[in-house]
PDB file of C-alpha atoms in Angstrom:
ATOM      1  CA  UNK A  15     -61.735  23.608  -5.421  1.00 48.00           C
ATOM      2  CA  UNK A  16     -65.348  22.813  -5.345  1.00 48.00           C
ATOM      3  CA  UNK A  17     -66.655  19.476  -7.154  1.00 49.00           C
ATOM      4  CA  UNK A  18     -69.379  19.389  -9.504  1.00 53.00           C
ATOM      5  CA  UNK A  19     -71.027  17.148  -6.951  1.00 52.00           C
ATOM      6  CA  UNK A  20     -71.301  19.238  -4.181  1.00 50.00           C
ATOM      7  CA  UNK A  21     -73.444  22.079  -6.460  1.00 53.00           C
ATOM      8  CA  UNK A  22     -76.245  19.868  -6.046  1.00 54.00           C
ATOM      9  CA  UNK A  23     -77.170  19.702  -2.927  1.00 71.00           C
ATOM     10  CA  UNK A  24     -78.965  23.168  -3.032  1.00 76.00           C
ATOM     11  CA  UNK A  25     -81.789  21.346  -5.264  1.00 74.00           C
ATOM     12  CA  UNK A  26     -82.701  19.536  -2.179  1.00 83.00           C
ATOM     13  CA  UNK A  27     -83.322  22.671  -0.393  1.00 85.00           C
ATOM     14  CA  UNK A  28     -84.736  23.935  -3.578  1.00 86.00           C
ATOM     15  CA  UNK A  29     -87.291  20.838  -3.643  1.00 87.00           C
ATOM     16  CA  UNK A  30     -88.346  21.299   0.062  1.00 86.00           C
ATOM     17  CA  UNK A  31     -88.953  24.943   0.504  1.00 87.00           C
ATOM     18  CA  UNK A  32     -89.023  26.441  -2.774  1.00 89.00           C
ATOM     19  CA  UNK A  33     -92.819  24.976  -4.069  1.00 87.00           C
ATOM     20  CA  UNK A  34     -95.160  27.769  -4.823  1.00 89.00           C
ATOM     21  CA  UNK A  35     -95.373  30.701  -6.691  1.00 88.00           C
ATOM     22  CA  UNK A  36     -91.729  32.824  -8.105  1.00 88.00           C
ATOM     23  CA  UNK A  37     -90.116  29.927  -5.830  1.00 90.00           C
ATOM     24  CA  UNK A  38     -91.549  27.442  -7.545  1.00 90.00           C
ATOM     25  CA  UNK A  39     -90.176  28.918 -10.959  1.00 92.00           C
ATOM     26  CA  UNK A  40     -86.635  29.466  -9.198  1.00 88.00           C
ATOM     27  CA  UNK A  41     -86.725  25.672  -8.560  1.00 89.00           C
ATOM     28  CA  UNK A  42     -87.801  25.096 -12.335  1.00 91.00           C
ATOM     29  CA  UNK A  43     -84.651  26.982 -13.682  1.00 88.00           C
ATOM     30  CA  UNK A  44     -82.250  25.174 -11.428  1.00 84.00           C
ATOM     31  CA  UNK A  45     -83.374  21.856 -12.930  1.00 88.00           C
ATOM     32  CA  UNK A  46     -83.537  22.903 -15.847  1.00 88.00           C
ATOM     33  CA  UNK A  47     -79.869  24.491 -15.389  1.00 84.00           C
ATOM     34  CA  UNK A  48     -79.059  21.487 -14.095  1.00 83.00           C
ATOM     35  CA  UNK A  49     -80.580  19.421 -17.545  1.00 87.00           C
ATOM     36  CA  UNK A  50     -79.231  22.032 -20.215  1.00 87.00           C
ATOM     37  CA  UNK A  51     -75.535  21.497 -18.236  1.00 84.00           C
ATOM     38  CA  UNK A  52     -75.805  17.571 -18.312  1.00 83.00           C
ATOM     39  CA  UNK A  53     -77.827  16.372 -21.178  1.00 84.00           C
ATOM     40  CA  UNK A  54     -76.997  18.768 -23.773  1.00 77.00           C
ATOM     41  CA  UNK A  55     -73.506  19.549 -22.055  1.00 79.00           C
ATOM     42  CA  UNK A  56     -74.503  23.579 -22.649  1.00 78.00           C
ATOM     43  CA  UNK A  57     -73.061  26.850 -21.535  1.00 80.00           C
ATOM     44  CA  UNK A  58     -73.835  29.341 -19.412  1.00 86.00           C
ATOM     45  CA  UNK A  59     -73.566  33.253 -19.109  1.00 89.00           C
ATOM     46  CA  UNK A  60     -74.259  34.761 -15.962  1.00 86.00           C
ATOM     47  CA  UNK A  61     -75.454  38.268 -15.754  1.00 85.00           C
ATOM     48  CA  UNK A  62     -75.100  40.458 -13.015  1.00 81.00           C
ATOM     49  CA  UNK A  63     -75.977  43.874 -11.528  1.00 75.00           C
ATOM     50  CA  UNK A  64     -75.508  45.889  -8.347  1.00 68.00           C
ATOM     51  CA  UNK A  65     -73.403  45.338  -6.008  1.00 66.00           C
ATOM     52  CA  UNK A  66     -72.307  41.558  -5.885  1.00 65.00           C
ATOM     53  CA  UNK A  67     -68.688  42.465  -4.989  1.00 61.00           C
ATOM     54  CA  UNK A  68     -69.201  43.292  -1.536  1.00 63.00           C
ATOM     55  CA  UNK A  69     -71.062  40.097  -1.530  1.00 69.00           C
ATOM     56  CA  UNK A  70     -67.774  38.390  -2.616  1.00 74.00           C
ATOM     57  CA  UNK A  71     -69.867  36.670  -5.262  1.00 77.00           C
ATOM     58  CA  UNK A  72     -66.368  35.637  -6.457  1.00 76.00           C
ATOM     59  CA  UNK A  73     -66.118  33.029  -3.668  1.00 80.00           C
ATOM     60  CA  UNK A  74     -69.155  30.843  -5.623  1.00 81.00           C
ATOM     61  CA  UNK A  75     -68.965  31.847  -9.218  1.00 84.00           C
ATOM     62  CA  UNK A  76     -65.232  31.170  -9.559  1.00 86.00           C
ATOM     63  CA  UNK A  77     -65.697  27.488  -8.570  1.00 88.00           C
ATOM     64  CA  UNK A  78     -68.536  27.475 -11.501  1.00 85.00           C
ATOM     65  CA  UNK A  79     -66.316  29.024 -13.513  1.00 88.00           C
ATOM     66  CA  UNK A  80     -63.499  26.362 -12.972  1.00 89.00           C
ATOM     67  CA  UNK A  81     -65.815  23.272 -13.207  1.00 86.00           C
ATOM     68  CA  UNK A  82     -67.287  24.562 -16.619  1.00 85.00           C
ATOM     69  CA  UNK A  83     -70.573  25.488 -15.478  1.00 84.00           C
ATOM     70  CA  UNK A  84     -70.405  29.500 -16.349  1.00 88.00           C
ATOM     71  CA  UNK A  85     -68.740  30.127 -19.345  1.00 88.00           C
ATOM     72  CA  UNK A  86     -69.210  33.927 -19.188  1.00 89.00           C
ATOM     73  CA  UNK A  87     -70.038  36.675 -16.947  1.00 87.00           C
ATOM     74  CA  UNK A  88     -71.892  39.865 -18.131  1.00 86.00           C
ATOM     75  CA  UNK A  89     -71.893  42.566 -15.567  1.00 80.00           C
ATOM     76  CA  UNK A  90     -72.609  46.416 -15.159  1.00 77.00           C
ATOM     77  CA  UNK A  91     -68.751  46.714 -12.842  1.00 72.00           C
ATOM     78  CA  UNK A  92     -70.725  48.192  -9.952  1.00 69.00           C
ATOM     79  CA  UNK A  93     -68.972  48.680  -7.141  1.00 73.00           C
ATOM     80  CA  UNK A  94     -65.879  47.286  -8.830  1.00 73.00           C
ATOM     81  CA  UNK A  95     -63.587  50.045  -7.049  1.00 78.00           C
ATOM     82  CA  UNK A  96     -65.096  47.562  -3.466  1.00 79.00           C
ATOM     83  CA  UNK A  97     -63.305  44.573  -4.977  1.00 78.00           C
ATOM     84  CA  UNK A  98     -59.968  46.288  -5.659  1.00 82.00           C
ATOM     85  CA  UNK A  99     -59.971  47.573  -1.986  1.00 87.00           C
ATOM     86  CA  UNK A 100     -61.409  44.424  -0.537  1.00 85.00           C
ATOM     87  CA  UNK A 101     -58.044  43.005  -2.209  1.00 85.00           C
ATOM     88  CA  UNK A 102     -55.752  45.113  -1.158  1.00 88.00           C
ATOM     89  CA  UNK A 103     -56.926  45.272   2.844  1.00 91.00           C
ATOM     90  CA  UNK A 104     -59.567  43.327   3.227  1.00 89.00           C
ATOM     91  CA  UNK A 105     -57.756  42.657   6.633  1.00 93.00           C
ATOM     92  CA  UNK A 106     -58.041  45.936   7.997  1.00 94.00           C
ATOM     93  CA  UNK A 107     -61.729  46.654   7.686  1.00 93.00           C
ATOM     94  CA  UNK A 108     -63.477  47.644  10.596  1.00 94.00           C
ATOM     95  CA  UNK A 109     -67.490  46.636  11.426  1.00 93.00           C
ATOM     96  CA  UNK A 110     -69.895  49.234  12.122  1.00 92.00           C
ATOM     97  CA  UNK A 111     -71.767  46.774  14.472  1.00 89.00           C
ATOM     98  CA  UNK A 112     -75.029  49.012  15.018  1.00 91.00           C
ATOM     99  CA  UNK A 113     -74.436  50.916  11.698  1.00 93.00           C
ATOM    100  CA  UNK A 114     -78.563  51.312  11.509  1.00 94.00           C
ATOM    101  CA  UNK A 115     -78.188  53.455  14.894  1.00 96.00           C
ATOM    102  CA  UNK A 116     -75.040  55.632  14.249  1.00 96.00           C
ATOM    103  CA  UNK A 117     -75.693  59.165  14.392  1.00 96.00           C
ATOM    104  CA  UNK A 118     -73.983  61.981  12.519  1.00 95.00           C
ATOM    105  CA  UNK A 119     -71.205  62.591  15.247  1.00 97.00           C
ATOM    106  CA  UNK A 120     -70.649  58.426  15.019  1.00 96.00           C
ATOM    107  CA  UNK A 121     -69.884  58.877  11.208  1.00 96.00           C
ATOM    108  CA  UNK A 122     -67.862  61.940  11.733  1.00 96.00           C
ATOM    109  CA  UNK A 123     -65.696  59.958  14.473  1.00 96.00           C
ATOM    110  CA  UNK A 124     -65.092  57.182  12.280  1.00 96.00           C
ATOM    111  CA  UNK A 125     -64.413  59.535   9.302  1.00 96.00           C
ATOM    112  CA  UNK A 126     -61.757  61.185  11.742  1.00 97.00           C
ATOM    113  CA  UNK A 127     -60.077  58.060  12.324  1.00 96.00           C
ATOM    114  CA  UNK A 128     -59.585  57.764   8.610  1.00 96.00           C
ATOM    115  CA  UNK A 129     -62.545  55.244   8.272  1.00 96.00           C
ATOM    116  CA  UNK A 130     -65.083  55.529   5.085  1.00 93.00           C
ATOM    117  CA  UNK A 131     -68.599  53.906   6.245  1.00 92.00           C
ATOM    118  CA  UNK A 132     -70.506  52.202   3.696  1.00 86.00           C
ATOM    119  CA  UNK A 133     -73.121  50.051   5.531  1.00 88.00           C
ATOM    120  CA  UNK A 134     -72.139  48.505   8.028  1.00 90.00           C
ATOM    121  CA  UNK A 135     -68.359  47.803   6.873  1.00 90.00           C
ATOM    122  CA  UNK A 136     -65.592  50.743   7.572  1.00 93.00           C
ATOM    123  CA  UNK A 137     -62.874  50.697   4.514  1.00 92.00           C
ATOM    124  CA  UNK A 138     -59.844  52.408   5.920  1.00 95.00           C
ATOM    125  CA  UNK A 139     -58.514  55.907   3.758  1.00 95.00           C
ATOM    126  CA  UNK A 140     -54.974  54.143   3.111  1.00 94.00           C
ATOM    127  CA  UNK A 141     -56.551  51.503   1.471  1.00 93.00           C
ATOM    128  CA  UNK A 142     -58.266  54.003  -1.025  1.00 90.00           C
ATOM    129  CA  UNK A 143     -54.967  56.279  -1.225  1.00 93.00           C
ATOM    130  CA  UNK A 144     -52.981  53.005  -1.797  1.00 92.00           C
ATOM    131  CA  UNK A 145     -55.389  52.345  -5.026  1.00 89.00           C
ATOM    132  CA  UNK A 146     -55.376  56.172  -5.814  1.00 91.00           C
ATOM    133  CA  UNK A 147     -51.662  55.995  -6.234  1.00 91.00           C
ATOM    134  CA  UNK A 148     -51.139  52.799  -7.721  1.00 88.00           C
ATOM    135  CA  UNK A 149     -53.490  54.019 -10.433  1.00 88.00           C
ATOM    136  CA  UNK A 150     -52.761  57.822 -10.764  1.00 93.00           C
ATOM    137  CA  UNK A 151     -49.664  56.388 -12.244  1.00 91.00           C
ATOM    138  CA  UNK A 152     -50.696  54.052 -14.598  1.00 91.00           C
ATOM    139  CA  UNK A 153     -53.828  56.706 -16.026  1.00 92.00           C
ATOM    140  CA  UNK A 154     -50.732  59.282 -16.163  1.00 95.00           C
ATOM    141  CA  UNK A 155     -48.580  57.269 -18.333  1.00 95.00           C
ATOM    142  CA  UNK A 156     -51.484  56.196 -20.561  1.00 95.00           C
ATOM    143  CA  UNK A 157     -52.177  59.755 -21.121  1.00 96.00           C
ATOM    144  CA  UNK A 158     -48.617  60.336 -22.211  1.00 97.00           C
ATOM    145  CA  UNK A 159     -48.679  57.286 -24.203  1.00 97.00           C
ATOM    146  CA  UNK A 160     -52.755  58.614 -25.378  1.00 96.00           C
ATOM    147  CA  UNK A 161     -53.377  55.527 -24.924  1.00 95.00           C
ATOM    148  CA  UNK A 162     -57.271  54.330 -23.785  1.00 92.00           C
ATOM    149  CA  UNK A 163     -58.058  51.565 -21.373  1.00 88.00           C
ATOM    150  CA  UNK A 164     -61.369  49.222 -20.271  1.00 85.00           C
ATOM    151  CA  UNK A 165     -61.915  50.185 -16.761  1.00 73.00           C
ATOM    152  CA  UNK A 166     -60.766  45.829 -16.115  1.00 71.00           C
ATOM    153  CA  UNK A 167     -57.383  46.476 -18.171  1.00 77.00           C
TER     154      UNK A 167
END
């Protein structure tokens, strides 16, 4: 687990390159961040959009979330389908070193060898058919049941 110490030491990095213009201001919320947090022992939501999951976002805002720094996280669920299969085979990606220069016969190769491109990252087709199944049950039974879920439920 991370200590709240060791979140610091991005203000010094902050301080030294972050001095002029929108950098400046990114530098001005982190201490201030950093002042709401200690002085006035605040909370925090965190809001985000896109796709931060295949950034694995989770790997820094869980130790926030652990120390007491975030207290909440808004966000729009893109790309939420990229953590589920990042969890169940994150092991068996394959890189598409080069991805930028792939043609169209590269892509169909891959997608022949039961590889989906996104980017430069290759998420096998059992992955996906492992998630498809897992949850073609459970959506089944809840329309039995008509019974309505949130898509994190």
């Amino acid at each position: 687990m991370l200590a709240k110490q060791h979140l610091y030491p991005i203000s010094e990095f902050l301080e030294t390159h972050y001095r002029h213009f929108n950098a400046r201001e990114v530098l001005e919320a982190a201490k201030g961040y950093i002042r709401f947090m200690s002085e006035n022992r605040g909370s925090m939501v965190v809001s985000l959009a896109g796709a931060m999951s295949t950034a694995e976002i989770g790997k820094t805002l869980s130790p926030m979330i652990r120390n007491g720094y975030v207290q909440a996280v808004s966000s729009t669920g893109a790309n939420i389908e990229e953590d589920l299969f990042n969890l169940l085979g994150h092991s068996r990606y394959v890189e598409a070193r080069n991805w930028r220069y792939l043609s169209m016969e590269d892509d169909q190769a891959l997608l022949k060898q039961g590889l989906n491109r996104v980017t430069d990252t290759c998420i096998p087709e059992d992955i996906m058919l492992e998630l498809h199944a897992a949850l073609l049950e459970r959506w089944q039974c809840a329309t039995d049941k008509e019974q309505r879920f949130f898509h994190w439920e």
